[in-house]
Coordinates of C-alpha atoms and ligand atoms in Angstrom, one line a residue:
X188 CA -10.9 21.7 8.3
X189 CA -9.0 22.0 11.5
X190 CA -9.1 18.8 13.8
X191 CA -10.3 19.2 17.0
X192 CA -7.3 18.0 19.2
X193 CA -8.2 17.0 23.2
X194 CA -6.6 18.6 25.7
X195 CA -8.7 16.5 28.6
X196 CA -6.4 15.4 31.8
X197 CA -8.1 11.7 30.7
X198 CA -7.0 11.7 27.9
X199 CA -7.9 11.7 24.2
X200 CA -11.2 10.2 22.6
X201 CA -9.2 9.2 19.8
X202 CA -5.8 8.6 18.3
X203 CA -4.7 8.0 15.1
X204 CA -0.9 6.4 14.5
X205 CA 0.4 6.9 10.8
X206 CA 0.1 9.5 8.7
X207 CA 0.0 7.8 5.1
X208 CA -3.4 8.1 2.7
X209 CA -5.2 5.8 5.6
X210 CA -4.4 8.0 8.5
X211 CA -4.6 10.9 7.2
X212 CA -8.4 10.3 5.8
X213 CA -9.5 8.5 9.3
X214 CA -8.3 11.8 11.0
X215 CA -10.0 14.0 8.4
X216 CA -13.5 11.8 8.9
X217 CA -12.6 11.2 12.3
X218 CA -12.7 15.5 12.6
X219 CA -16.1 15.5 10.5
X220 CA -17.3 13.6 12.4
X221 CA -16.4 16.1 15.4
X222 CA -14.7 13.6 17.5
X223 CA -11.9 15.2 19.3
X224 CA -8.1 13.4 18.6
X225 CA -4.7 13.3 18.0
X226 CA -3.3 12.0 14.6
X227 CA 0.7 11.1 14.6
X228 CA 3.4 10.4 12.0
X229 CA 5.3 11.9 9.5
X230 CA 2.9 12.6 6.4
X231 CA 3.5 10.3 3.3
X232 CA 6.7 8.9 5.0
X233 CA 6.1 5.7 2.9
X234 CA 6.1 7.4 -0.4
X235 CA 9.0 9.9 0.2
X236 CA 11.3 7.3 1.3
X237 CA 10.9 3.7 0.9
X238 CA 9.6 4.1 -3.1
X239 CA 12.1 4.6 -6.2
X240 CA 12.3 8.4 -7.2
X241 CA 11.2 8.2 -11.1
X242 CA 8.2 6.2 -9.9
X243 CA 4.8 6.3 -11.2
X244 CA 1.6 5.4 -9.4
X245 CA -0.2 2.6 -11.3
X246 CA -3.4 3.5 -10.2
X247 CA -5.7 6.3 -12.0
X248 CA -5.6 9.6 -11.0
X249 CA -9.2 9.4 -10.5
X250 CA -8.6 6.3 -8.4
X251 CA -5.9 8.6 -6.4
X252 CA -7.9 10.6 -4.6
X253 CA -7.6 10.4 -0.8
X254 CA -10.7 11.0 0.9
X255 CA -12.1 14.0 3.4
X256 CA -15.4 13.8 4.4
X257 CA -16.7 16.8 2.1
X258 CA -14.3 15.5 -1.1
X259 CA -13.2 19.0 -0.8
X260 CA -9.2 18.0 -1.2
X261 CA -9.1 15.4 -4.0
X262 CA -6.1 15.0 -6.5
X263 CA -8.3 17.1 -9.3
X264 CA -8.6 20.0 -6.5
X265 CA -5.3 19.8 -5.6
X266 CA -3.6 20.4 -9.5
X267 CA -6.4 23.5 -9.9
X268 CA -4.5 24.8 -6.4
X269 CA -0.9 24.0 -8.3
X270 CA -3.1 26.2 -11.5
X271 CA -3.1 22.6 -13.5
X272 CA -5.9 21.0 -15.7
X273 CA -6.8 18.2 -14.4
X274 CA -5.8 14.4 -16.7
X275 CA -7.2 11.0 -16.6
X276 CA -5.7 8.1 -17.6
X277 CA -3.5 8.3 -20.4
X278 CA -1.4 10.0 -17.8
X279 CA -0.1 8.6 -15.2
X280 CA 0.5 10.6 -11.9
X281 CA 4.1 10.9 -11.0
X282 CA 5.2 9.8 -7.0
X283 CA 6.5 13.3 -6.3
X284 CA 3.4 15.1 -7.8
X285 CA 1.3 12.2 -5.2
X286 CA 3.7 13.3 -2.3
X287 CA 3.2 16.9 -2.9
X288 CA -0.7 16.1 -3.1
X289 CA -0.4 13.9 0.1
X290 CA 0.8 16.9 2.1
X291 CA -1.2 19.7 0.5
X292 CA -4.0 16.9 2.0
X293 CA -2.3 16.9 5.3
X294 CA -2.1 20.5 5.3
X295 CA -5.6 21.6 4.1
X296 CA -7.6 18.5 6.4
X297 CA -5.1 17.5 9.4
X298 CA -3.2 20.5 10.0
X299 CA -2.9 19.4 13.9
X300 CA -1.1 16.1 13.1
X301 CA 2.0 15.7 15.5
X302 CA 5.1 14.5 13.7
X303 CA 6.2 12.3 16.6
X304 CA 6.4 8.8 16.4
X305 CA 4.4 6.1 18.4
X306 CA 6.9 4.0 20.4
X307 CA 3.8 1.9 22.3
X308 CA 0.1 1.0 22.3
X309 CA -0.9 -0.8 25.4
X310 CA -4.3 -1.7 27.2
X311 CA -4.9 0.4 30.7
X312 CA -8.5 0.1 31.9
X313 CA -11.0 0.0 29.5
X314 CA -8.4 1.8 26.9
X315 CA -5.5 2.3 26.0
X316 CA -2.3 3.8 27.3
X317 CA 0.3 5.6 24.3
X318 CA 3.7 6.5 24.9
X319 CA 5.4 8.7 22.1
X320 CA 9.2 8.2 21.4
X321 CA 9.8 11.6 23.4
X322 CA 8.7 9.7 26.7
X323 CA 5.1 11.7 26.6
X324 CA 2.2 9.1 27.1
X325 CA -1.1 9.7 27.5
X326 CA -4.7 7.7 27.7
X327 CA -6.6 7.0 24.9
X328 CA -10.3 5.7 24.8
X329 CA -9.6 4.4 21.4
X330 CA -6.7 3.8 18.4
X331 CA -6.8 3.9 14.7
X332 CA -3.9 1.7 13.6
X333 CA -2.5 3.5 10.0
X334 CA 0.5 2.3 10.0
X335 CA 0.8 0.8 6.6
X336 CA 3.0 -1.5 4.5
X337 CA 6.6 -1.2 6.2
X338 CA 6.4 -3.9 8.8
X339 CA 4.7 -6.9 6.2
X340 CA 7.6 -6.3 3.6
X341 CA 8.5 -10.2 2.9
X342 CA 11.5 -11.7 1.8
X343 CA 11.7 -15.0 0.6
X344 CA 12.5 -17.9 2.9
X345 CA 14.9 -18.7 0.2
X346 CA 16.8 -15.8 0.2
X347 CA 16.9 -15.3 3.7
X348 CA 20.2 -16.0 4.8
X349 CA 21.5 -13.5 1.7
X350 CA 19.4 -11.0 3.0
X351 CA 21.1 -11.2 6.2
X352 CA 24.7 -10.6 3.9
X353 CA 23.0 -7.4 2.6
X354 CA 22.8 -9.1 -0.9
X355 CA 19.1 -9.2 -0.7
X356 CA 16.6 -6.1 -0.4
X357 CA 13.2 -5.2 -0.3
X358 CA 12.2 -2.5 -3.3
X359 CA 10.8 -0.7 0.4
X360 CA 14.4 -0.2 1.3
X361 CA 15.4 2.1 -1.7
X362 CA 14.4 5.6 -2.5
X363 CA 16.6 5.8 -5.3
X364 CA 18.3 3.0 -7.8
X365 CA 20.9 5.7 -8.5
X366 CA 23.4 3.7 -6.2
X367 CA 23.2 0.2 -8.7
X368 CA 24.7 1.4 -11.7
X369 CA 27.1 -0.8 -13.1
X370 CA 25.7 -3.6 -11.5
X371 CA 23.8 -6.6 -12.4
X372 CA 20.7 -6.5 -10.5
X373 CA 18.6 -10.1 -10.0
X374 CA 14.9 -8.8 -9.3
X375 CA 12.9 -11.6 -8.4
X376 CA 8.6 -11.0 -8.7
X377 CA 6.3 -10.1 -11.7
X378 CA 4.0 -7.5 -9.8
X379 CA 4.3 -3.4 -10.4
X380 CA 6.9 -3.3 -8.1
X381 CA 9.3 -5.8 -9.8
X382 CA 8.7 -4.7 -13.7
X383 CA 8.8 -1.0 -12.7
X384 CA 12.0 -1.8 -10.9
X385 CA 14.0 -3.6 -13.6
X386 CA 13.0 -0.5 -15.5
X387 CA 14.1 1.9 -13.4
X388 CA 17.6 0.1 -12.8
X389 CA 18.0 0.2 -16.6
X390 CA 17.4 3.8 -16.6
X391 CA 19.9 4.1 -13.8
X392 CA 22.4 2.4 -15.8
X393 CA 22.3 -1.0 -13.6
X394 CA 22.0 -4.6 -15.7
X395 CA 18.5 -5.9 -14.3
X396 CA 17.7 -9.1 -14.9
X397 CA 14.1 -10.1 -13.7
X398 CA 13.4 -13.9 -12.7
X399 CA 9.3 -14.8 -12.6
X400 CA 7.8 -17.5 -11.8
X401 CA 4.7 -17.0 -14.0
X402 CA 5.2 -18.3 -17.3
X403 CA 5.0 -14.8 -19.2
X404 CA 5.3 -11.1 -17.8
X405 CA 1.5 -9.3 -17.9
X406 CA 0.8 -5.6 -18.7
X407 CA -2.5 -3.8 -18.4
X408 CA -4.4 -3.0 -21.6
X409 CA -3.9 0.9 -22.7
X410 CA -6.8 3.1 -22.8
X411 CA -7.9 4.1 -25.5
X412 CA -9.7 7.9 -23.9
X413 CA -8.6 9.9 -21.2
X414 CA -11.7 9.5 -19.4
X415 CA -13.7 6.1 -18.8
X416 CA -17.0 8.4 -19.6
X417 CA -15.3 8.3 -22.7
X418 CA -15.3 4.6 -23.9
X419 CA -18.1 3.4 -26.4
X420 CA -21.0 2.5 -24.4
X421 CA -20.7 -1.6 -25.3
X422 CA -17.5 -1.3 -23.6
X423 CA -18.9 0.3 -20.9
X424 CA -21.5 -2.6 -20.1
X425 CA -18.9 -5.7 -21.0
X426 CA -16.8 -3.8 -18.9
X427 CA -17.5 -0.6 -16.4
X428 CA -14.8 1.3 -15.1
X429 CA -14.1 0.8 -11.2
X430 CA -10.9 2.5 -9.0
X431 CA -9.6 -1.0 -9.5
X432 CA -9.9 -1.2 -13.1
X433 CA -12.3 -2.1 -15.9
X434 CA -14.7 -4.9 -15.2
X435 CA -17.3 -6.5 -13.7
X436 CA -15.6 -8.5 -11.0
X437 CA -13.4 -5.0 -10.0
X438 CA -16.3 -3.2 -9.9
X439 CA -17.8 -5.5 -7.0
X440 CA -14.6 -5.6 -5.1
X441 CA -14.3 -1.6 -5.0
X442 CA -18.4 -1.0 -4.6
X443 CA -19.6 -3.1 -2.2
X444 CA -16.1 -4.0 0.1
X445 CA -18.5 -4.3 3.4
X446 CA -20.3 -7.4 1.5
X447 CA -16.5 -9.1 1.4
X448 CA -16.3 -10.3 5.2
X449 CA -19.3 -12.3 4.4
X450 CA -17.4 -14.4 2.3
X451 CA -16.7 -18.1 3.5
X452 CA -12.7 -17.2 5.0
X453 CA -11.4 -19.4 2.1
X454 CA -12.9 -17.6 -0.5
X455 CA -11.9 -14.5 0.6
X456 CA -8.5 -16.0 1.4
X457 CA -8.1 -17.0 -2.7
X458 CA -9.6 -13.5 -3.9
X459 CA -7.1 -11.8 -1.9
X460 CA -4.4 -13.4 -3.5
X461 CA -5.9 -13.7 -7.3
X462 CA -7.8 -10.4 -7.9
X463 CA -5.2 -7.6 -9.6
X464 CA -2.7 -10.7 -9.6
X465 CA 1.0 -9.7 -10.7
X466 CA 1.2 -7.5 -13.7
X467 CA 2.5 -4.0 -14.9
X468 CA 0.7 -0.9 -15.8
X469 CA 0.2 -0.4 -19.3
X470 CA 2.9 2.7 -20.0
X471 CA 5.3 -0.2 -18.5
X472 CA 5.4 -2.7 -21.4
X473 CA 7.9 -0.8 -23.6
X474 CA 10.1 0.3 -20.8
X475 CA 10.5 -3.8 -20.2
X476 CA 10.2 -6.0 -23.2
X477 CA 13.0 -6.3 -25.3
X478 CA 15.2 -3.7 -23.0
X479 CA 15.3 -6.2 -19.8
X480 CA 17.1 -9.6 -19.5
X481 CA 13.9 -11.6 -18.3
X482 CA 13.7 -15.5 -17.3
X483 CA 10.0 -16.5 -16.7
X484 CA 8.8 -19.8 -15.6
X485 CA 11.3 -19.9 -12.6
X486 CA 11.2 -19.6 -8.8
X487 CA 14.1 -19.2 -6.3
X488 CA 15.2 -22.5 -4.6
X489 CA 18.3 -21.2 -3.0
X490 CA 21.0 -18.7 -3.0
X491 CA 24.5 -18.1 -1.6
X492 CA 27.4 -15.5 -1.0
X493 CA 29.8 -16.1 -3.3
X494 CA 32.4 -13.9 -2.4
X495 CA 30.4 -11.0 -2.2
X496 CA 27.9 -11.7 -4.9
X497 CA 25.1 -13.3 -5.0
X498 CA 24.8 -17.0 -6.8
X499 CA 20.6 -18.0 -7.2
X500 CA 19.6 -21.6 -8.0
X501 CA 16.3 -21.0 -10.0
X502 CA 14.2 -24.2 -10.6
X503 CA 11.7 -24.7 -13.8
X504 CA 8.4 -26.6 -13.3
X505 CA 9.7 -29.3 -15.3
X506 CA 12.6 -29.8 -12.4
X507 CA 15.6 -28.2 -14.4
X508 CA 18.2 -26.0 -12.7
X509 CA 19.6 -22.7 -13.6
X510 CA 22.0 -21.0 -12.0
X511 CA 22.3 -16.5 -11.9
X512 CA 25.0 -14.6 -10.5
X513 CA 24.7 -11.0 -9.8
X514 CA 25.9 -8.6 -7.6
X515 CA 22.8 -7.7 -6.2
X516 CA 19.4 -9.7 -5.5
X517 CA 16.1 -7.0 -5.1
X518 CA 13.0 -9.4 -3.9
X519 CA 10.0 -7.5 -5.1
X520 CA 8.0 -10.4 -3.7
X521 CA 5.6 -8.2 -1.9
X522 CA 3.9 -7.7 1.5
X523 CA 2.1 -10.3 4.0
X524 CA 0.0 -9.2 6.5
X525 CA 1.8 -10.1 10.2
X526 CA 0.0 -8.5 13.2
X527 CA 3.3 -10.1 15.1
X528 CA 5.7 -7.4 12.9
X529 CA 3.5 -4.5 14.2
X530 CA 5.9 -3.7 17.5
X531 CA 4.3 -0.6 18.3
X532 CA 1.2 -2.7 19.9
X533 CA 2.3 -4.4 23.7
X534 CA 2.7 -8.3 23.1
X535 CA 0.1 -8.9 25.9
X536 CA -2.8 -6.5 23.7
X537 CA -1.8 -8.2 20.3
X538 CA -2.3 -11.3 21.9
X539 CA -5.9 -10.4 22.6
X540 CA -6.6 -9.4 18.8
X541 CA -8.6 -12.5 17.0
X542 CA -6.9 -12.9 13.4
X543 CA -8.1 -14.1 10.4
X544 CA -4.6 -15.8 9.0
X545 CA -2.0 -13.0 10.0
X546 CA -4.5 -10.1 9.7
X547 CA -6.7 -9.1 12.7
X548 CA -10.6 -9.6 12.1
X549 CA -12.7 -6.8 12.0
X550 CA -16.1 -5.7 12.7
X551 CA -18.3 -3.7 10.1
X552 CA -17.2 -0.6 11.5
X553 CA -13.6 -1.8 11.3
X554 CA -12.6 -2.2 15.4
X555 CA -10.6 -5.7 16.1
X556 CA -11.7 -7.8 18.9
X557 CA -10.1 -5.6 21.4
X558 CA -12.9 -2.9 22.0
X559 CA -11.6 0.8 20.8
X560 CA -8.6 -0.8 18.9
X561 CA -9.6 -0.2 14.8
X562 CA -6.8 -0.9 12.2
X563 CA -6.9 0.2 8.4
X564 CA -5.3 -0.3 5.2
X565 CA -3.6 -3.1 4.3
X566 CA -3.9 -4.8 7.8
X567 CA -7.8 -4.6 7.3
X568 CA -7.7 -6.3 3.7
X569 CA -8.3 -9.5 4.6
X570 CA -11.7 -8.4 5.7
X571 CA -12.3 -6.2 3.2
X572 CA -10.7 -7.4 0.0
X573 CA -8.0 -6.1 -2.3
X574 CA -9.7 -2.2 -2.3
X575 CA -8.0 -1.6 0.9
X576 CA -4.7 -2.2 -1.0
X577 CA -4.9 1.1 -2.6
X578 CA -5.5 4.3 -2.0
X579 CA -8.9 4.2 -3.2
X580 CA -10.4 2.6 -0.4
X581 CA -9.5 5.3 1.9
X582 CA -13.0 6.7 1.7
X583 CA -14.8 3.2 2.7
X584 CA -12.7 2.6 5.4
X585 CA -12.7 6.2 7.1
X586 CA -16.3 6.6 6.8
X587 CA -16.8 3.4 8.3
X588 CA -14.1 4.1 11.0
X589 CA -15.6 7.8 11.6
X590 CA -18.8 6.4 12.1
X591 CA -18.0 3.5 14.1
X592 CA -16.0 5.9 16.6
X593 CA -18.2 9.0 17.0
X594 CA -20.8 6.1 18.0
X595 CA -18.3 4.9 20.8
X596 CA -18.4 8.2 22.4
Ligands
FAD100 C1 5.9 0.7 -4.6 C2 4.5 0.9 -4.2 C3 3.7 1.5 -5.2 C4 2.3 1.7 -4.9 N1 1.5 2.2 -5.8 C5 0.2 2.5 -5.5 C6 -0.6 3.1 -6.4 O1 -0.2 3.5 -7.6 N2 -1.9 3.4 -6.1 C7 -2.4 3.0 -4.9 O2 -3.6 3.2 -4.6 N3 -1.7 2.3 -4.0 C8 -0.4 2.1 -4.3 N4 0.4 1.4 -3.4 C9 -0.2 0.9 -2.1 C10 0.0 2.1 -1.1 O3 1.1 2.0 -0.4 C11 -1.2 2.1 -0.2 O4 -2.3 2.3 -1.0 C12 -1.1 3.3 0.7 O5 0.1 4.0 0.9 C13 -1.5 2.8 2.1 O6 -1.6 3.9 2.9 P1 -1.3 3.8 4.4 O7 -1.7 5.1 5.0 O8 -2.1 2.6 5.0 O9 0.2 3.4 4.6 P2 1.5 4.2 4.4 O10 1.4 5.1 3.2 O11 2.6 3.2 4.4 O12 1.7 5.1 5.7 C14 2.0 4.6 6.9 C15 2.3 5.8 7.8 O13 2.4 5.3 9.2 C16 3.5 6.0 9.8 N5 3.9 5.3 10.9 C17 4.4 4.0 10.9 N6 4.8 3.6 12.2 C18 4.5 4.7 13.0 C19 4.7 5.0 14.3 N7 5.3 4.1 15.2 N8 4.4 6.2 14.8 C20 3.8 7.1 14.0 N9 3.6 6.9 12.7 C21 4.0 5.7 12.2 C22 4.5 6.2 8.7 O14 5.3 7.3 9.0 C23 3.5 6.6 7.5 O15 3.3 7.9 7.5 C24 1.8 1.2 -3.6 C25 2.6 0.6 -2.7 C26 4.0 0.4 -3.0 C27 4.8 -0.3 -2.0

């Protein structure tokens, strides 16, 4: 599928910035759709260097699919190219298998994409004006902003000032944990990212030692067949397999994501932050419990240099103080939406995109407030609902975003 790239002296129809799962299936549809573009970024930039080698994706492989238009280049299409069986869930797909699937998808459905970066986004006339970090700009009748998760990685307030020491990181800021052994590692968070973390520090002969605030760690329940087709039919109906995982509510959230912006704004506000709350995957539990130094039930009220460690005051709900020294503090709080971190758009056209807390609001067919200016992934969960977390909701959104654009013209 080769994408039709503009070569008009007005510029292009369309261009799509980032070149993760999101951009790289809005370019694929985008082509299918036979809308002419140009698609930047390197491909799976996120996953080859801001995630821990030894990593494992906690979604399914049949949830890791990203999408094309023709679902010719799927995950299970990809290991029959490699000459492997395909595997459900009892195994779990390795981050450099999903990398070297990621560009074998590049390859096979964007195989135009231009590995120069987007320095600016700006409005001129009734579009938009882009300007690479060569110096090259062109016009643009419209933008697909894929730029993922980079710019909403959040750090405590608490841990601020720390951070700013270079005792603090983000789990985004390592591709490795190689460089912590020896140390004693403080990993604040309860999500995927912290528990697979304080694993992988163990395994790279660091000390972690994770601080929750929930009042025990969670891990995901094992299946019991390789395949959800699989699973006695009464588990089936108490609880249907979805990309998200089993159940009913999971199901709704991944099958019908348009219905979500219907939601009043606080509801959707509270499902964004309680559906898939934090918890491990399932191969997880005995990598953590009983290896790693854990302290639930606490948050993070402050924390200082101490001659270059770190020293964190953790507070109980019941008021008591603790007090943690380590030599390292790895915040795997998470990401928040911030359409103010995305630098690549001019302040003046950011200012014009209505928001819904942080995140822009979006149409049905994904495009903010700004006519021609669409945004996908993450950014467009907040109108979408958790599915646009993951790499499963690649094929919602770039249908929607194909569509939506070809219509434009
Ligand atoms: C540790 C971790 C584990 C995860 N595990 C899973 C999982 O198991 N399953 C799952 O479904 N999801 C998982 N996710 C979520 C996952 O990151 C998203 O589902 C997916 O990567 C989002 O894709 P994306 O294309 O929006 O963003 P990204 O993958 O972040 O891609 C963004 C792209 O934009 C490009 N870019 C940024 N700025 C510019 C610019 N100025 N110019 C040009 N290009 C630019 C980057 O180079 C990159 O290629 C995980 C996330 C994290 C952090």
């Amino acid at each position: 599928m080769a994408v039709s790239r503009s070569t008009s002296a007005d510029g292009v129809p369309v261009t799509v910035i980032g070149a993760g799962p999101y951009g790289l299936a809005a370019a694929a549809h985008l082509s299918g759709h036979g809308v002419p573009l140009r698609a930047f970024g390197q491909p799976m930039d996120s996953w080859r260097t801001r995630m821990p080698a030894g990593m494992f994706l906690k979604s399914t492989p049949s949830a890791s699919s990203i999408s094309d238009p023709v679902g010719a280049f799927c995950l299970d299409r990809f290991r029959a190219a490699e000459g492997r069986r395909p595997e459900g869930d009892l195994h779990p797909v390795p981050l450099d298998e999903f990398v070297r699937y990621g560009l074998w998808f590049q390859r096979q459905a964007v195989p135009d994409l231009e590995t120069a970066a987007v320095r600016r986004v700006d409005a001129d006339g009734g579009g938009f004006r882009v300007e690479l970090e060569s110096g090259e700009a062109f016009g643009s009748r419209s933008v697909v902003l894929a730029t993922g998760l980079g710019p909403f990685a959040r750090i405590p307030a608490q841990l601020a000032d720390l951070a700013r020491t270079g005792l603090v990181s983000h789990p985004s800021e390592h591709a490795d944990f190689a460089g912590f052994a020896g140390q004693r590692v403080a990993v604040v968070g309860a999500g995927q990212s912290a528990l697979e973390s304080a694993a992988l520090l163990l395994e790279a002969g660091a000390e972690p030692v994770l601080v929750a605030r929930t009042d025990r760690l969670l891990f995901g329940e094992p299946p019991t067949r390789d395949r959800p087709e699989q699973r006695p039919l009464a588990r089936r109906l108490v609880k249907p397999a979805s990309p998200l995982g089993p159940g009913w509510s999971h199901r709704a959230f991944s099958g019908v994501p348009g219905g979500y912006r219907y939601l009043p704004p606080g509801v959707r506000r509270h499902f964004l932050r309680t559906v898939l709350g934090p918890s491990g995957a399932w191969w997880l539990r005995g990598r953590v419990e009983g290896r790693v130094e854990v302290l639930t039930g606490r948050a993070v009220r402050a924390g200082e240099d101490v001659g270059g460690g770190a020293r964190l005051t953790l507070v109980s709900r019941d008021g008591g103080s603790t007090v943690l020294e380590a030599d390292h503090v790895l915040a795997a709080t998470g990401y928040r939406v911030d359409l103010d971190q995305i630098a690549l758009l001019a302040p003046g056209l950011r200012d014009r995109v209505e928001r819904t807390g942080g995140a822009p609001r979006l149409s049905a067919g994904f495009e903010s407030s700004v006519p021609g200016l669409y945004f996908t992934g993450l950014a467009a969960a907040a109108t979408f609902g958790p599915v646009l977390r993951f790499v499963c909701g690649t094929g919602f959104a770039s249908d929607r975003i194909g569509a939506a654009v070809a219509a434009r013209g």
